[in-house]
Coordinates of C-alpha atoms in Angstrom, one line a residue:
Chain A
X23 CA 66.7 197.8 -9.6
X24 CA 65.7 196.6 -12.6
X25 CA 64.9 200.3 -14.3
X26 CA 63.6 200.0 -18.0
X27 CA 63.6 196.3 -19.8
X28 CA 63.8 195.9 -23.0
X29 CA 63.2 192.1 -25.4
X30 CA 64.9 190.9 -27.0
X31 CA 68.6 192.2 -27.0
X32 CA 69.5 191.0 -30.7
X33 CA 66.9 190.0 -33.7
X34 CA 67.3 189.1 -37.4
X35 CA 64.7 189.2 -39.6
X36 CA 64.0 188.4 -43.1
X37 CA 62.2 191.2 -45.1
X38 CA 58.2 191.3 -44.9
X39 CA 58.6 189.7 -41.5
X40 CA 57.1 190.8 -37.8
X41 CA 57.9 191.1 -34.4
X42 CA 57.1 193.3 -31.4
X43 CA 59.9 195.1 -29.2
X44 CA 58.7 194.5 -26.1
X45 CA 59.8 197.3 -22.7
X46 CA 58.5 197.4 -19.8
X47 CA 59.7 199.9 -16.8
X48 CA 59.4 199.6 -13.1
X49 CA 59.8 203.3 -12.0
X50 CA 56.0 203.6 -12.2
X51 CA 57.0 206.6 -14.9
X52 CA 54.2 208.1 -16.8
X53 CA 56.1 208.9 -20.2
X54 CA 57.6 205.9 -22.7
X55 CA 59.4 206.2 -25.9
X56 CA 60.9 204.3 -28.5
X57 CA 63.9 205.4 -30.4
X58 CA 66.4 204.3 -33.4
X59 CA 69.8 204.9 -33.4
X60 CA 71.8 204.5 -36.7
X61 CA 75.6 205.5 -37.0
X62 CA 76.1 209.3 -37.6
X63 CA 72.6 210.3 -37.0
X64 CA 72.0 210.0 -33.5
X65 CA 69.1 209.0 -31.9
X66 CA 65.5 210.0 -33.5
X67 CA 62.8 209.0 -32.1
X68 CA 59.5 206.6 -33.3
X69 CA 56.6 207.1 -31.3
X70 CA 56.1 208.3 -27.9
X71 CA 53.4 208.1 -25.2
X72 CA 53.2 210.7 -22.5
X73 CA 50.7 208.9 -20.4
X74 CA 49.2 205.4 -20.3
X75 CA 46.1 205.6 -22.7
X76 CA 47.6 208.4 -25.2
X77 CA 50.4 207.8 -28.3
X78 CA 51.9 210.1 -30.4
X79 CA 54.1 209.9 -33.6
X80 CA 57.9 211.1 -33.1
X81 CA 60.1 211.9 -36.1
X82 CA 60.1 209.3 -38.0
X83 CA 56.8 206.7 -37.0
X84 CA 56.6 205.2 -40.9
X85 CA 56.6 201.1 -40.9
X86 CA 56.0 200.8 -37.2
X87 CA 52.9 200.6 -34.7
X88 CA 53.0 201.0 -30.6
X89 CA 51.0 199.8 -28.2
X90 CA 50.9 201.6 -24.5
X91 CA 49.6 198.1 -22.7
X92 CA 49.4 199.5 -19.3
X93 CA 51.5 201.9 -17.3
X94 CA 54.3 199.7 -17.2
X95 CA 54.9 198.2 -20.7
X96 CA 55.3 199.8 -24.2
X97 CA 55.6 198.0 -27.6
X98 CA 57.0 198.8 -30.9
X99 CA 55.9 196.7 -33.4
X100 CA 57.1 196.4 -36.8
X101 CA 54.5 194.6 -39.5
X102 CA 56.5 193.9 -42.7
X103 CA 59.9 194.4 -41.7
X104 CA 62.5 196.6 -44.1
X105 CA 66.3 196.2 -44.4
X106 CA 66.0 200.1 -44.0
X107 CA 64.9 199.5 -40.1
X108 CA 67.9 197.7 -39.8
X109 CA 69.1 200.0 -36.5
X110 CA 69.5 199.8 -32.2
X111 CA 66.4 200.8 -30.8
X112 CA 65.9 201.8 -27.5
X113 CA 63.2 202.2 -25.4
X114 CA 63.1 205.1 -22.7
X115 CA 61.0 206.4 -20.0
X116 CA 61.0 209.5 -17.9
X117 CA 58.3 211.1 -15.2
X118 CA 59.6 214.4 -14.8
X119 CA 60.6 215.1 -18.3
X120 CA 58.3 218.5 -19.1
X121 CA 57.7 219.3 -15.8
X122 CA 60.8 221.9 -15.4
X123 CA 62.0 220.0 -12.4
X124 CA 65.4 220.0 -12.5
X125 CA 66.4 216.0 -11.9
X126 CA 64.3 215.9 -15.5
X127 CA 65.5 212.7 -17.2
X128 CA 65.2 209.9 -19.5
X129 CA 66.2 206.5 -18.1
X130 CA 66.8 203.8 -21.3
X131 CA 66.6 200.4 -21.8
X132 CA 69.8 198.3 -22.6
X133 CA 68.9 198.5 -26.8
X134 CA 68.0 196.0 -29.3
X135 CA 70.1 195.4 -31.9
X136 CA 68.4 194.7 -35.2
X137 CA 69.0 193.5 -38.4
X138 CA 66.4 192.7 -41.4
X139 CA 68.3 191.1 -44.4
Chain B
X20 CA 71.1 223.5 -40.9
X21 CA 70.5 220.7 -38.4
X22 CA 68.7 221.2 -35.7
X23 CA 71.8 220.1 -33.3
X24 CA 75.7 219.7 -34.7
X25 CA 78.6 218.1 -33.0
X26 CA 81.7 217.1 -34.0
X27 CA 81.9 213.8 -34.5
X28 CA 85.6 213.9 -33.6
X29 CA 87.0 211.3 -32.6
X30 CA 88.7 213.5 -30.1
X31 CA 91.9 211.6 -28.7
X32 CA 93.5 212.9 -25.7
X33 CA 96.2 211.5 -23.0
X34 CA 95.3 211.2 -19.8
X35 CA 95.5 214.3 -17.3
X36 CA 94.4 216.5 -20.5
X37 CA 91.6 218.9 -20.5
X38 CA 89.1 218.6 -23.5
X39 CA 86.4 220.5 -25.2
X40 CA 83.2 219.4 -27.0
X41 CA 80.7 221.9 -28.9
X42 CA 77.1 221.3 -29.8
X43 CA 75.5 224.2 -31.7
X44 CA 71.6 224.2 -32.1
X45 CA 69.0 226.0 -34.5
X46 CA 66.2 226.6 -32.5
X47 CA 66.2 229.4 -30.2
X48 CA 63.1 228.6 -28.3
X49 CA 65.1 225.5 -26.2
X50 CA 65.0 226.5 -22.2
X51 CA 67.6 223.9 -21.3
X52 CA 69.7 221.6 -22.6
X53 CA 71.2 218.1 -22.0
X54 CA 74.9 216.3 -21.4
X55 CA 74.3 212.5 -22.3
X56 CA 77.1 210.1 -22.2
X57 CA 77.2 206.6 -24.6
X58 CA 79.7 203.8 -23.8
X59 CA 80.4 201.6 -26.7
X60 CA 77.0 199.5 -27.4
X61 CA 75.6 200.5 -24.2
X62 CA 72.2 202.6 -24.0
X63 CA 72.6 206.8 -23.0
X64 CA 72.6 207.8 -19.8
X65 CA 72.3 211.8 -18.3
X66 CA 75.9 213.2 -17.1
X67 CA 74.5 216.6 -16.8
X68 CA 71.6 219.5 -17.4
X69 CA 71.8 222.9 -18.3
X70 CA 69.1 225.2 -17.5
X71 CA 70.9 228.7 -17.5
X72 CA 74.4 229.8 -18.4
X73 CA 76.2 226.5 -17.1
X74 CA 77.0 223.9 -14.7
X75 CA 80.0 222.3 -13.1
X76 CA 79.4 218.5 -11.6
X77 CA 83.5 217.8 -10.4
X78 CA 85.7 217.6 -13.7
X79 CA 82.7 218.2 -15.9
X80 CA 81.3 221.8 -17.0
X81 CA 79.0 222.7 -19.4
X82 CA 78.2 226.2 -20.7
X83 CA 75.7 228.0 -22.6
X84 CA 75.6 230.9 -24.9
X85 CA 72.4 231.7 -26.3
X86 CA 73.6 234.2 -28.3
X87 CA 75.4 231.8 -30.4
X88 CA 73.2 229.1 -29.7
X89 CA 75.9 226.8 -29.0
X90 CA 76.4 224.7 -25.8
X91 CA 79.9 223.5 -24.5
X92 CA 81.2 220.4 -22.6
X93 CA 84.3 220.7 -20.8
X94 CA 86.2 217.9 -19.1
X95 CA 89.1 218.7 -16.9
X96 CA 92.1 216.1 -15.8
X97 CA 90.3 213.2 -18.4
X98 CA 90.5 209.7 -16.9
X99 CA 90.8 206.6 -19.0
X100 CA 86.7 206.0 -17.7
X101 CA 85.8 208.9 -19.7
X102 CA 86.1 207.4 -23.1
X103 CA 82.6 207.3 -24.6
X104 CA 80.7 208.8 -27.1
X105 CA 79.0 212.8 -25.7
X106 CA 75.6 213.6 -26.8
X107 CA 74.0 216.8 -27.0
X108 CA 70.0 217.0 -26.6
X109 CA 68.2 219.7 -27.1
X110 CA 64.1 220.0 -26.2
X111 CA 63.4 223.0 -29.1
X112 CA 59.9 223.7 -27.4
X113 CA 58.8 220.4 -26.5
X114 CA 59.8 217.9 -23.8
X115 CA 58.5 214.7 -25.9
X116 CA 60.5 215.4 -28.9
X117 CA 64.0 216.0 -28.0
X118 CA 66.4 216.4 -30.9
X119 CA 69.7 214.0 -30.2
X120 CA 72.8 215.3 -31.6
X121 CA 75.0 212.3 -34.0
X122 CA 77.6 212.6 -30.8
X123 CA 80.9 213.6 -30.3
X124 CA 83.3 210.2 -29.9
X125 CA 86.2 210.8 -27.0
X126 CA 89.1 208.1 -26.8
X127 CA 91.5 208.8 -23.9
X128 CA 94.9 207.0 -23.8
X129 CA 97.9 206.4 -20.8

């Protein structure tokens, strides 16, 4: 069971490049999210999308863009590239997350580590 | 304030030892509450929910008290498996933005 994928594991940038996080998740989940984690804040997160079609800022959405391709696959994409978004970011999705059921969870991607010099 | 504290310990026990983690939050609107467990570089995953005033899953217990606003993770008889970093996640009023504690780091020795 492959679960939630993210691409790639480990990336360095230079500043004022690009790339695109790419996740996908077989679980046929309706909710996707993208977060950062940086040491002693915990995790905060980007951008979320509760349903394919629909995307919504998180906490802290400045310097990045997503893209909710289909049901399956979320990006984060980052157009000019800052040593302040130097962080792991994770991707997550859940389906019953908001729905009071009680096996409400998020299920995360393996991270991508990140470093913009 | 922030909206969710925890001790960033690190808390270091022996094996055999029982150990307690707090996670106080701000706002008092949050239903239910979250138990996630971090290994070293790995990604979160859920070790337990609270909805009401607690639940027990084997060595693990967690409490609430809503009064205090503060939630509790107990772990009884610690194993050398149980080192990892515990984070506390609170929904305050909506599912899509959870607030992630920093995480409270747990090293268990022989």
């Amino acid at each position: 069971n492959a679960g939630v994928t993210q691409t790639p594991k480990f990336q360095v940038l230079k500043t004022g490049q690009s790339m695109t996080l790419q996740c996908a998740q077989d679980m046929n989940h309706n909710s996707m999210y993208w977060y950062r984690q940086d040491p002693g804040m915990g995790l905060r997160l980007i951008y979320y999308s509760a349903s394919e079609g629909t995307t919504d800022k998180g906490e802290v959405p400045n310097g990045y863009n997503v893209s909710r391709l289909n049901k399956r696959e979320f990006s984060l994409r980052l157009e000019s590239a800052a040593p302040s978004q130097t962080s792991v970011y994770f991707c997550a999705s859940s389906d019953r997350f908001g729905t009071g059921a009680t096996n409400e969870k998020l299920f995360f991607g393996s991270g991508t580590q990140l470093s913009v010099l | 304030r922030k909206e969710v504290e925890q001790d960033p310990g690190p808390f270091n026990v022996p094996e055999g030892a029982t150990v307690a983690f707090n996670c106080t939050y701000s706002n008092s609107a949050s239903q239910s509450f979250f138990w996630y467990r971090q290994d070293c570089r790995k990604e979160p995953k859920l070790l337990m929910s609270v909805y009401s005033s607690g639940n027990e899953d084997g060595r693990f217990t967690a409490q609430l008290n809503r009064a205090s606003q503060y939630i509790s993770l107990l772990i009884r008889d610690s194993k050398l498996s149980d080192s990892a970093t515990y984070l506390c996640v609170v929904p305050p009023g909506g599912y899509n933005k959870l607030i992630f504690g920093a995480g409270t780091r747990l090293a268990v020795h022989p």
